[in-house]
Coordinates of C-alpha atoms in Angstrom, one line a residue:
Chain A
D17 CA 160.4 93.0 100.9
I18 CA 164.1 93.6 100.7
Q19 CA 165.8 91.3 98.2
M20 CA 169.5 90.2 98.4
T21 CA 171.5 89.5 95.3
Q22 CA 174.8 87.6 95.9
S23 CA 177.4 87.0 93.3
P24 CA 179.0 85.0 91.9
P25 CA 177.2 81.7 92.6
S26 CA 180.5 79.9 92.5
L27 CA 184.2 80.6 91.9
S28 CA 187.4 78.7 91.6
A29 CA 190.7 80.2 92.7
S30 CA 194.2 79.2 93.6
V31 CA 195.7 79.0 97.1
G32 CA 197.0 82.4 98.0
D33 CA 194.6 84.3 95.6
R34 CA 192.4 87.2 96.7
V35 CA 188.8 86.3 96.6
T36 CA 185.9 88.8 96.6
I37 CA 182.1 88.1 96.9
T38 CA 179.5 90.8 96.5
C39 CA 176.0 91.2 98.0
Q40 CA 173.6 93.8 96.8
A41 CA 170.4 94.8 98.7
S42 CA 167.3 96.1 96.9
Q43 CA 167.1 99.0 99.2
D44 CA 169.3 100.8 101.8
I45 CA 170.1 98.5 104.7
N46 CA 172.7 100.7 106.4
T47 CA 175.3 98.2 107.7
Y48 CA 172.8 95.6 108.7
L49 CA 174.7 92.8 106.8
N50 CA 176.4 89.6 108.1
W51 CA 178.5 87.0 106.4
Y52 CA 178.6 83.3 107.2
Q53 CA 180.8 80.4 106.2
Q54 CA 179.3 76.9 105.7
K55 CA 181.6 73.9 105.1
P56 CA 180.0 70.7 103.7
G57 CA 177.9 68.8 106.2
T58 CA 178.2 71.4 108.9
P59 CA 176.1 74.3 110.1
P60 CA 177.0 77.9 109.1
K61 CA 179.5 79.8 111.1
L62 CA 179.4 83.6 111.7
L63 CA 182.5 85.4 110.2
I64 CA 181.5 89.0 109.8
Y65 CA 178.7 91.1 111.4
D66 CA 177.5 94.6 110.9
A67 CA 179.2 94.6 107.5
S68 CA 182.8 94.8 108.7
A69 CA 183.2 93.6 112.3
L70 CA 185.2 90.4 112.6
E71 CA 183.7 87.7 114.9
T72 CA 186.0 86.7 117.7
G73 CA 188.5 83.9 116.6
V74 CA 188.0 84.4 112.9
P75 CA 191.3 84.8 111.0
S76 CA 192.1 88.3 109.8
R77 CA 192.4 87.2 106.1
F78 CA 188.6 87.5 106.1
S79 CA 187.1 91.0 105.9
G80 CA 183.9 92.8 104.9
R81 CA 183.0 96.3 103.9
G82 CA 180.1 98.3 102.5
S83 CA 177.0 100.2 103.6
G84 CA 173.7 101.1 102.0
T85 CA 173.1 98.7 99.2
N86 CA 176.5 97.4 98.1
F87 CA 178.7 95.0 100.2
T88 CA 181.8 93.0 99.6
F89 CA 183.4 90.1 101.4
T90 CA 187.1 89.4 100.8
I91 CA 189.5 86.6 101.6
T92 CA 192.9 88.2 101.1
S93 CA 194.9 84.9 100.7
L94 CA 192.8 81.9 100.0
Q95 CA 193.7 78.8 102.1
P96 CA 192.7 75.2 101.5
E97 CA 190.5 75.2 104.7
D98 CA 188.5 78.1 103.2
I99 CA 186.7 75.8 100.8
A100 CA 183.1 76.4 101.7
T101 CA 179.9 78.2 100.7
Y102 CA 179.6 81.8 101.9
H103 CA 176.2 83.4 102.7
C104 CA 175.4 87.0 103.2
Q105 CA 172.4 87.9 105.4
Q106 CA 170.6 91.2 106.0
F107 CA 168.4 92.0 108.9
H108 CA 165.7 94.6 109.4
N109 CA 163.1 94.8 112.2
L110 CA 163.7 91.2 113.4
S111 CA 163.3 89.9 109.8
Y112 CA 166.3 88.2 108.1
I113 CA 167.0 87.5 104.5
F114 CA 169.9 85.4 103.1
G115 CA 171.7 85.8 99.8
Q116 CA 171.8 82.8 97.4
G117 CA 175.3 81.7 98.6
T118 CA 178.7 81.5 96.8
K119 CA 180.5 78.2 96.6
V120 CA 184.3 78.7 96.8
E121 CA 186.6 76.0 95.3
I122 CA 190.3 75.5 94.9
K123 CA 191.6 75.6 91.3
Chain B
E16 CA 179.8 77.0 126.7
V17 CA 176.9 78.0 124.5
Q18 CA 175.2 75.0 123.0
L19 CA 172.1 74.4 120.8
V20 CA 171.3 70.7 120.6
Q21 CA 168.7 69.6 118.1
S22 CA 166.7 66.5 118.0
G23 CA 167.6 63.7 115.6
A24 CA 166.9 62.9 112.0
E25 CA 163.3 62.2 111.0
V26 CA 161.8 60.1 108.2
K27 CA 158.1 60.7 107.7
K28 CA 155.3 60.1 105.2
P29 CA 153.3 62.9 103.4
G30 CA 150.5 64.0 105.7
D31 CA 152.3 63.1 108.9
S32 CA 152.8 65.6 111.7
L33 CA 156.2 66.4 113.2
K34 CA 157.7 68.5 116.0
I35 CA 161.5 68.9 116.2
S36 CA 163.3 70.6 119.0
C37 CA 166.3 72.8 119.8
R38 CA 167.6 72.9 123.4
A39 CA 169.6 75.9 124.5
S40 CA 172.2 75.9 127.3
G41 CA 175.2 77.8 128.5
Y42 CA 173.7 81.2 128.4
S43 CA 170.8 83.3 129.7
V44 CA 167.8 82.7 127.3
S45 CA 166.2 85.9 128.5
H46 CA 168.8 87.8 126.5
Y47 CA 168.5 86.1 123.1
W48 CA 166.0 85.0 120.5
V49 CA 166.2 81.6 118.7
A50 CA 165.8 81.4 114.9
W51 CA 164.9 78.5 112.6
V52 CA 166.5 78.2 109.2
R53 CA 165.7 75.8 106.4
Q54 CA 168.3 74.4 103.9
M55 CA 166.8 72.3 101.1
P56 CA 169.1 69.8 99.4
G57 CA 171.9 71.6 97.5
K58 CA 170.3 75.0 98.2
G59 CA 170.9 78.2 100.2
L60 CA 169.7 79.2 103.7
E61 CA 166.1 80.4 104.3
W62 CA 165.1 82.2 107.5
M63 CA 161.8 80.8 108.8
G64 CA 161.1 82.7 112.0
I65 CA 162.4 83.6 115.4
I66 CA 161.1 83.1 119.0
Y67 CA 162.0 84.7 122.3
L68 CA 162.2 81.7 124.7
H69 CA 161.5 83.9 127.7
D70 CA 157.9 84.8 126.7
S71 CA 157.4 83.0 123.4
D72 CA 157.1 86.2 121.3
T73 CA 157.3 84.9 117.7
R74 CA 157.9 86.4 114.3
Y75 CA 157.6 84.5 111.1
S76 CA 159.0 85.0 107.6
P77 CA 156.1 85.7 105.2
S78 CA 157.2 82.7 103.2
F79 CA 156.6 80.3 106.2
Q80 CA 153.7 82.0 108.0
G81 CA 150.9 79.5 108.2
Q82 CA 153.1 76.7 107.0
V83 CA 154.8 75.9 110.3
T84 CA 154.4 76.6 114.0
I85 CA 157.3 77.8 116.2
S86 CA 156.9 77.4 119.9
A87 CA 158.9 77.3 123.1
D88 CA 159.0 75.8 126.6
P89 CA 161.1 78.2 128.7
S90 CA 161.2 75.7 131.6
V91 CA 163.4 73.5 129.6
T92 CA 165.0 76.3 127.4
T93 CA 163.8 74.6 124.3
A94 CA 162.4 75.9 121.0
Y95 CA 160.3 73.8 118.7
L96 CA 159.4 73.7 115.0
Q97 CA 156.2 71.9 114.1
W98 CA 154.3 70.8 111.0
S99 CA 150.7 69.5 111.0
S100 CA 150.8 67.9 107.6
L101 CA 154.2 67.3 105.9
K102 CA 154.8 67.5 102.2
P103 CA 157.7 66.0 100.2
S104 CA 158.9 69.6 99.6
D105 CA 159.5 69.9 103.4
S106 CA 162.5 67.6 103.0
A107 CA 165.4 69.6 104.2
I108 CA 167.9 70.2 107.0
Y109 CA 166.5 72.5 109.7
Y110 CA 168.9 74.5 111.8
C111 CA 168.2 76.5 114.9
A112 CA 170.5 79.4 115.8
R113 CA 170.9 81.8 118.7
V114 CA 170.1 85.4 117.7
Y115 CA 172.1 88.3 119.1
V116 CA 170.1 91.5 119.1
D117 CA 171.3 94.9 120.2
V118 CA 168.9 97.7 119.8
G119 CA 171.8 100.1 120.2
P120 CA 172.2 102.6 118.7
P121 CA 173.6 101.3 116.5
I122 CA 171.3 98.3 115.9
S123 CA 173.0 95.0 115.5
S124 CA 171.7 91.5 115.0
H125 CA 173.3 88.2 113.8
F126 CA 173.1 84.5 114.4
D127 CA 176.2 83.7 116.5
S128 CA 175.7 80.1 117.5
W129 CA 174.1 77.2 115.6
G130 CA 172.6 73.8 116.3
Q131 CA 173.9 70.8 114.5
G132 CA 170.9 70.6 112.2
T133 CA 168.0 68.1 112.0
P134 CA 167.5 66.3 108.6
V135 CA 163.9 65.8 107.7
T136 CA 162.9 63.4 104.9
V137 CA 159.3 63.2 103.7
S138 CA 158.7 60.4 101.3
S139 CA 156.0 57.9 100.6

């Protein structure tokens, strides 16, 4: 089975900072990688699909890149409303695996 | 408007059976699968399985195969998640989600709309 390693588990940054989260797959997954945002007490929300495509309505300060085994998710200028846990997800043959999640807090 | 509306919170005892539901509306169910996702208290997301509402074709995560049953009733565009004998470790929030799949090329798949979640508590 493909394993996903997401890091860091948590981070604290100031408003306006650039924030980067990484996700590493145990084998080549092409660009079959999605990113979700989950605010406390709410369901996840799709932000990025196919490694780098921005879901409709999602602010442009969110971005993703990568292919193969290494992927990054970036918030270019952290806003107070971005406080959430971010999850990566890979898919392969109608099978889906999530990373462990990264909790983002304001310093 | 795409909506996935889940059944309400449940409190059960160990050994009880349970069936929770996820009703889809606002889109053609023949074009999408529905996934079930578990989130244990303070933990990450775990994919449990997916079902094609149109014909009930089902795929399970190896971690959940044999532990739960996923089913559907296309006449009411509803997916179900069922346990025959609950354990305290089944306490979690369970989400359903609409699954976009494009066989391409290139292949693309993601969970683009989510239900509100069903909290399940199993305690004696």
